[in-house]
mmCIF file of C-alpha atoms in Angstrom:
data_model
loop_
_atom_site.group_PDB
_atom_site.id
_atom_site.type_symbol
_atom_site.label_atom_id
_atom_site.label_comp_id
_atom_site.label_asym_id
_atom_site.label_seq_id
_atom_site.Cartn_x
_atom_site.Cartn_y
_atom_site.Cartn_z
ATOM 1 C CA UNK A 1 -12.994 18.163 -17.365
ATOM 2 C CA UNK A 2 -11.562 20.632 -14.620
ATOM 3 C CA UNK A 3 -14.332 21.735 -12.287
ATOM 4 C CA UNK A 4 -16.371 18.727 -11.973
ATOM 5 C CA UNK A 5 -17.834 17.033 -9.029
ATOM 6 C CA UNK A 6 -15.132 16.035 -6.267
ATOM 7 C CA UNK A 7 -17.786 13.376 -5.138
ATOM 8 C CA UNK A 8 -18.127 11.422 -8.363
ATOM 9 C CA UNK A 9 -17.550 7.890 -8.379
ATOM 10 C CA UNK A 10 -15.705 5.688 -10.902
ATOM 11 C CA UNK A 11 -15.832 2.605 -12.515
ATOM 12 C CA UNK A 12 -12.321 1.781 -12.876
ATOM 13 C CA UNK A 13 -8.769 3.732 -11.501
ATOM 14 C CA UNK A 14 -5.466 3.735 -13.481
ATOM 15 C CA UNK A 15 -2.324 3.980 -11.958
ATOM 16 C CA UNK A 16 1.156 5.466 -13.416
ATOM 17 C CA UNK A 17 3.848 3.314 -12.044
ATOM 18 C CA UNK A 18 7.139 4.987 -10.817
ATOM 19 C CA UNK A 19 6.008 8.160 -8.677
ATOM 20 C CA UNK A 20 2.629 7.206 -8.433
ATOM 21 C CA UNK A 21 2.037 3.826 -7.038
ATOM 22 C CA UNK A 22 5.886 2.813 -6.418
ATOM 23 C CA UNK A 23 8.663 5.105 -5.084
ATOM 24 C CA UNK A 24 11.187 3.611 -7.210
ATOM 25 C CA UNK A 25 13.728 6.414 -6.983
ATOM 26 C CA UNK A 26 16.341 4.725 -4.954
ATOM 27 C CA UNK A 27 16.779 1.738 -7.101
ATOM 28 C CA UNK A 28 16.855 3.818 -10.411
ATOM 29 C CA UNK A 29 19.376 6.252 -8.325
ATOM 30 C CA UNK A 30 21.426 3.263 -7.521
ATOM 31 C CA UNK A 31 21.709 2.084 -11.144
ATOM 32 C CA UNK A 32 22.463 5.950 -12.086
ATOM 33 C CA UNK A 33 24.976 6.303 -9.308
ATOM 34 C CA UNK A 34 26.665 2.813 -10.606
ATOM 35 C CA UNK A 35 27.247 3.889 -14.036
ATOM 36 C CA UNK A 36 28.557 7.505 -13.067
ATOM 37 C CA UNK A 37 31.057 5.380 -10.800
ATOM 38 C CA UNK A 38 32.278 3.578 -13.730
ATOM 39 C CA UNK A 39 32.805 6.608 -15.937
ATOM 40 C CA UNK A 40 34.743 8.222 -12.708
ATOM 41 C CA UNK A 41 31.891 10.695 -12.077
ATOM 42 C CA UNK A 42 30.975 11.728 -8.490
ATOM 43 C CA UNK A 43 27.593 9.764 -7.460
ATOM 44 C CA UNK A 44 24.362 12.280 -7.048
ATOM 45 C CA UNK A 45 22.458 12.750 -4.193
ATOM 46 C CA UNK A 46 18.830 11.515 -3.644
ATOM 47 C CA UNK A 47 17.701 15.093 -4.247
ATOM 48 C CA UNK A 48 19.229 15.393 -7.498
ATOM 49 C CA UNK A 49 18.028 12.258 -8.901
ATOM 50 C CA UNK A 50 14.451 11.660 -7.555
ATOM 51 C CA UNK A 51 12.755 14.799 -9.678
ATOM 52 C CA UNK A 52 13.887 13.061 -12.703
ATOM 53 C CA UNK A 53 13.042 9.250 -11.706
ATOM 54 C CA UNK A 54 9.758 9.551 -13.677
ATOM 55 C CA UNK A 55 11.146 10.668 -16.801
ATOM 56 C CA UNK A 56 13.332 7.472 -17.950
ATOM 57 C CA UNK A 57 16.572 6.619 -18.464
ATOM 58 C CA UNK A 58 17.859 9.800 -20.414
ATOM 59 C CA UNK A 59 16.993 12.105 -17.840
ATOM 60 C CA UNK A 60 18.505 10.214 -15.058
ATOM 61 C CA UNK A 61 21.596 10.078 -17.078
ATOM 62 C CA UNK A 62 21.283 14.005 -17.914
ATOM 63 C CA UNK A 63 21.497 15.068 -14.497
ATOM 64 C CA UNK A 64 24.306 12.388 -13.544
ATOM 65 C CA UNK A 65 26.409 13.464 -16.383
ATOM 66 C CA UNK A 66 25.395 17.447 -16.331
ATOM 67 C CA UNK A 67 27.293 19.174 -19.397
ATOM 68 C CA UNK A 68 29.287 16.455 -20.249
ATOM 69 C CA UNK A 69 25.990 14.454 -21.302
ATOM 70 C CA UNK A 70 26.449 15.814 -24.783
ATOM 71 C CA UNK A 71 29.534 14.717 -25.325
ATOM 72 C CA UNK A 72 29.188 10.886 -24.193
ATOM 73 C CA UNK A 73 27.646 7.681 -25.877
ATOM 74 C CA UNK A 74 24.349 8.214 -24.760
ATOM 75 C CA UNK A 75 22.979 4.983 -26.333
ATOM 76 C CA UNK A 76 25.655 2.713 -24.728
ATOM 77 C CA UNK A 77 25.217 4.656 -21.058
ATOM 78 C CA UNK A 78 21.216 3.936 -21.498
ATOM 79 C CA UNK A 79 21.579 0.361 -22.110
ATOM 80 C CA UNK A 80 24.181 0.514 -19.170
ATOM 81 C CA UNK A 81 22.054 1.731 -16.663
ATOM 82 C CA UNK A 82 18.804 -0.212 -17.873
ATOM 83 C CA UNK A 83 20.955 -3.410 -17.075
ATOM 84 C CA UNK A 84 21.878 -2.417 -13.821
ATOM 85 C CA UNK A 85 18.391 -1.336 -13.095
ATOM 86 C CA UNK A 86 17.292 -4.625 -14.163
ATOM 87 C CA UNK A 87 19.691 -6.394 -11.863
ATOM 88 C CA UNK A 88 18.263 -4.576 -8.489
ATOM 89 C CA UNK A 89 15.131 -3.785 -9.806
ATOM 90 C CA UNK A 90 12.928 -3.931 -6.513
ATOM 91 C CA UNK A 91 15.572 -3.965 -3.837
ATOM 92 C CA UNK A 92 14.342 -0.334 -2.183
ATOM 93 C CA UNK A 93 11.190 0.179 -4.240
ATOM 94 C CA UNK A 94 7.889 0.159 -2.372
ATOM 95 C CA UNK A 95 4.307 1.294 -2.542
ATOM 96 C CA UNK A 96 3.872 5.048 -1.354
ATOM 97 C CA UNK A 97 2.281 5.340 2.259
ATOM 98 C CA UNK A 98 -1.530 4.680 1.670
ATOM 99 C CA UNK A 99 -1.697 3.179 -1.799
ATOM 100 C CA UNK A 100 -1.962 -0.402 -0.250
ATOM 101 C CA UNK A 101 -4.985 0.791 1.638
ATOM 102 C CA UNK A 102 -6.566 2.706 -1.389
ATOM 103 C CA UNK A 103 -5.980 -0.650 -3.827
ATOM 104 C CA UNK A 104 -7.413 -2.647 -1.051
ATOM 105 C CA UNK A 105 -10.518 -0.632 -0.946
ATOM 106 C CA UNK A 106 -10.997 -0.503 -4.723
ATOM 107 C CA UNK A 107 -11.047 -4.421 -4.445
ATOM 108 C CA UNK A 108 -13.309 -4.380 -1.153
ATOM 109 C CA UNK A 109 -15.753 -2.192 -3.621
ATOM 110 C CA UNK A 110 -15.500 -3.877 -6.564
ATOM 111 C CA UNK A 111 -13.786 -1.113 -8.408
ATOM 112 C CA UNK A 112 -11.504 -2.080 -11.253
ATOM 113 C CA UNK A 113 -7.805 -1.201 -11.348
ATOM 114 C CA UNK A 114 -5.068 -1.187 -13.631
ATOM 115 C CA UNK A 115 -1.977 0.052 -13.992
ATOM 116 C CA UNK A 116 -0.407 2.371 -17.454
ATOM 117 C CA UNK A 117 3.062 3.053 -17.216
ATOM 118 C CA UNK A 118 5.824 4.417 -20.083
ATOM 119 C CA UNK A 119 8.191 2.214 -18.450
ATOM 120 C CA UNK A 120 9.185 -0.751 -21.303
ATOM 121 C CA UNK A 121 7.532 -4.094 -20.506
ATOM 122 C CA UNK A 122 10.825 -5.812 -19.720
ATOM 123 C CA UNK A 123 10.923 -4.011 -16.578
ATOM 124 C CA UNK A 124 7.489 -3.066 -15.841
ATOM 125 C CA UNK A 125 6.797 -7.002 -15.581
ATOM 126 C CA UNK A 126 9.499 -7.870 -12.906
ATOM 127 C CA UNK A 127 8.998 -4.877 -10.824
ATOM 128 C CA UNK A 128 4.833 -5.550 -10.953
ATOM 129 C CA UNK A 129 5.824 -9.174 -9.731
ATOM 130 C CA UNK A 130 8.228 -8.217 -6.946
ATOM 131 C CA UNK A 131 5.649 -5.980 -5.472
ATOM 132 C CA UNK A 132 2.885 -8.283 -3.796
ATOM 133 C CA UNK A 133 0.503 -5.448 -3.244
ATOM 134 C CA UNK A 134 0.538 -4.975 -7.325
ATOM 135 C CA UNK A 135 -0.503 -8.932 -7.834
ATOM 136 C CA UNK A 136 -4.312 -7.998 -8.153
ATOM 137 C CA UNK A 137 -3.827 -5.245 -11.136
ATOM 138 C CA UNK A 138 -6.311 -6.243 -13.646
ATOM 139 C CA UNK A 139 -4.522 -4.636 -16.775
ATOM 140 C CA UNK A 140 -0.836 -3.344 -17.218
ATOM 141 C CA UNK A 141 -0.061 -1.655 -19.802
ATOM 142 C CA UNK A 142 3.704 -0.773 -20.599
ATOM 143 C CA UNK A 143 5.336 2.113 -22.464
ATOM 144 C CA UNK A 144 5.943 -0.439 -25.444
ATOM 145 C CA UNK A 145 2.642 -2.334 -25.201
ATOM 146 C CA UNK A 146 1.658 -0.406 -28.377
ATOM 147 C CA UNK A 147 3.413 1.640 -31.184
ATOM 148 C CA UNK A 148 2.787 4.784 -29.147
ATOM 149 C CA UNK A 149 3.184 6.107 -25.173
ATOM 150 C CA UNK A 150 2.293 8.579 -23.104
ATOM 151 C CA UNK A 151 1.326 11.490 -23.783
ATOM 152 C CA UNK A 152 -0.484 9.645 -26.535
ATOM 153 C CA UNK A 153 -4.036 8.576 -25.165
ATOM 154 C CA UNK A 154 -3.905 5.335 -27.093
ATOM 155 C CA UNK A 155 -2.203 3.397 -24.318
ATOM 156 C CA UNK A 156 -5.009 4.535 -21.662
ATOM 157 C CA UNK A 157 -7.955 3.694 -23.857
ATOM 158 C CA UNK A 158 -6.275 0.352 -24.474
ATOM 159 C CA UNK A 159 -6.053 -0.036 -20.475
ATOM 160 C CA UNK A 160 -9.872 0.896 -20.176
ATOM 161 C CA UNK A 161 -10.665 -1.475 -23.064
ATOM 162 C CA UNK A 162 -8.887 -4.360 -21.209
ATOM 163 C CA UNK A 163 -10.541 -3.270 -17.926
ATOM 164 C CA UNK A 164 -13.735 -3.346 -19.870
ATOM 165 C CA UNK A 165 -14.794 0.229 -18.898
ATOM 166 C CA UNK A 166 -15.694 3.212 -20.946
ATOM 167 C CA UNK A 167 -12.802 5.674 -20.592
ATOM 168 C CA UNK A 168 -15.015 8.481 -19.266
ATOM 169 C CA UNK A 169 -15.544 6.125 -16.524
ATOM 170 C CA UNK A 170 -11.870 6.187 -15.620
ATOM 171 C CA UNK A 171 -9.810 8.229 -13.196
ATOM 172 C CA UNK A 172 -6.100 8.036 -14.224
ATOM 173 C CA UNK A 173 -3.421 9.055 -11.313
ATOM 174 C CA UNK A 174 -0.060 10.023 -12.511
ATOM 175 C CA UNK A 175 2.775 12.574 -11.199
ATOM 176 C CA UNK A 176 3.769 13.932 -14.731
ATOM 177 C CA UNK A 177 2.474 16.418 -17.063
ATOM 178 C CA UNK A 178 1.984 13.772 -19.670
ATOM 179 C CA UNK A 179 -0.114 11.846 -17.388
ATOM 180 C CA UNK A 180 -2.245 14.418 -17.340
ATOM 181 C CA UNK A 181 -2.023 15.394 -21.003
ATOM 182 C CA UNK A 182 -2.702 11.762 -21.934
ATOM 183 C CA UNK A 183 -5.825 11.478 -19.555
ATOM 184 C CA UNK A 184 -7.476 14.533 -20.873
ATOM 185 C CA UNK A 185 -6.786 13.139 -24.826
ATOM 186 C CA UNK A 186 -8.599 9.872 -23.673
ATOM 187 C CA UNK A 187 -11.266 11.991 -22.430
ATOM 188 C CA UNK A 188 -10.837 10.557 -18.911
ATOM 189 C CA UNK A 189 -10.863 12.220 -15.551
ATOM 190 C CA UNK A 190 -6.987 13.017 -13.935
ATOM 191 C CA UNK A 191 -5.585 13.547 -10.840
ATOM 192 C CA UNK A 192 -2.114 14.637 -10.021
ATOM 193 C CA UNK A 193 -0.239 12.535 -7.525
ATOM 194 C CA UNK A 194 1.355 15.275 -5.583
ATOM 195 C CA UNK A 195 3.553 12.984 -3.504
ATOM 196 C CA UNK A 196 5.438 11.988 -6.701
ATOM 197 C CA UNK A 197 8.561 13.059 -8.458
ATOM 198 C CA UNK A 198 6.800 16.417 -9.434
ATOM 199 C CA UNK A 199 8.938 19.403 -10.409
ATOM 200 C CA UNK A 200 7.120 21.499 -7.790
ATOM 201 C CA UNK A 201 3.819 21.736 -6.365
ATOM 202 C CA UNK A 202 3.154 24.920 -8.068
ATOM 203 C CA UNK A 203 4.059 23.262 -11.701
ATOM 204 C CA UNK A 204 2.083 20.464 -11.239
ATOM 205 C CA UNK A 205 -1.092 22.467 -10.328
ATOM 206 C CA UNK A 206 -0.775 24.135 -13.578
ATOM 207 C CA UNK A 207 -1.309 20.795 -15.461
ATOM 208 C CA UNK A 208 -4.668 21.219 -15.045
ATOM 209 C CA UNK A 209 -5.628 18.130 -13.777
ATOM 210 C CA UNK A 210 -9.544 17.343 -12.481
ATOM 211 C CA UNK A 211 -7.852 16.430 -8.842
ATOM 212 C CA UNK A 212 -4.781 17.191 -7.069
ATOM 213 C CA UNK A 213 -3.990 14.478 -4.449
ATOM 214 C CA UNK A 214 -1.693 15.322 -1.572
ATOM 215 C CA UNK A 215 -1.957 11.750 -0.453
ATOM 216 C CA UNK A 216 -3.102 8.346 -1.952
ATOM 217 C CA UNK A 217 -5.897 8.252 0.636
ATOM 218 C CA UNK A 218 -7.672 11.384 -1.195
ATOM 219 C CA UNK A 219 -8.912 8.938 -3.837
ATOM 220 C CA UNK A 220 -11.200 7.225 -0.849
ATOM 221 C CA UNK A 221 -13.570 9.961 -1.626
ATOM 222 C CA UNK A 222 -14.002 8.730 -5.191
ATOM 223 C CA UNK A 223 -14.843 5.135 -3.935
#
């Protein structure tokens, strides 16, 4: 759908969670550094863990353990990180600047909005509940809601069905290539959240989203 009219309005916005709606990197990084401390490995700085924050526990652990990662008990360490993260899931996490205003505008204009994340439900649900600005989400779909996750289009189609909106009238906003791939496969419009945990602007632009937003307030043009 690249090259479409930038002024198009949508019946629903669907958002990725980590790196799109919420800045969760410091809580994820805190859990990672607790695991590293247990293993007598030096903590990693935000500049190291932040780019991996959208890519799941294994990606975080890999940047923390570096060349030791192939030789450790990966499943056990993953569970340890998830346990630590679940204990302190919303200490530092908050909406990115502009998100609350965007969500409020959607609601004022009777545009539906929901969340579709690859985060597992046992983490998604308490995190969303801890952020008051997300209370009005009309659909919340996690990475394990269905048998498949992004980049499969099925979770996005499922979210559109929950919102009772045709997928072609939805816009999906995310900060990872799999987000854009899933939106394209679902026949949805897509927007890259350039404020999120992207590897670089040039890389993100190469994903071929319909829109590339510098800030959440770029979304106002579509309301």
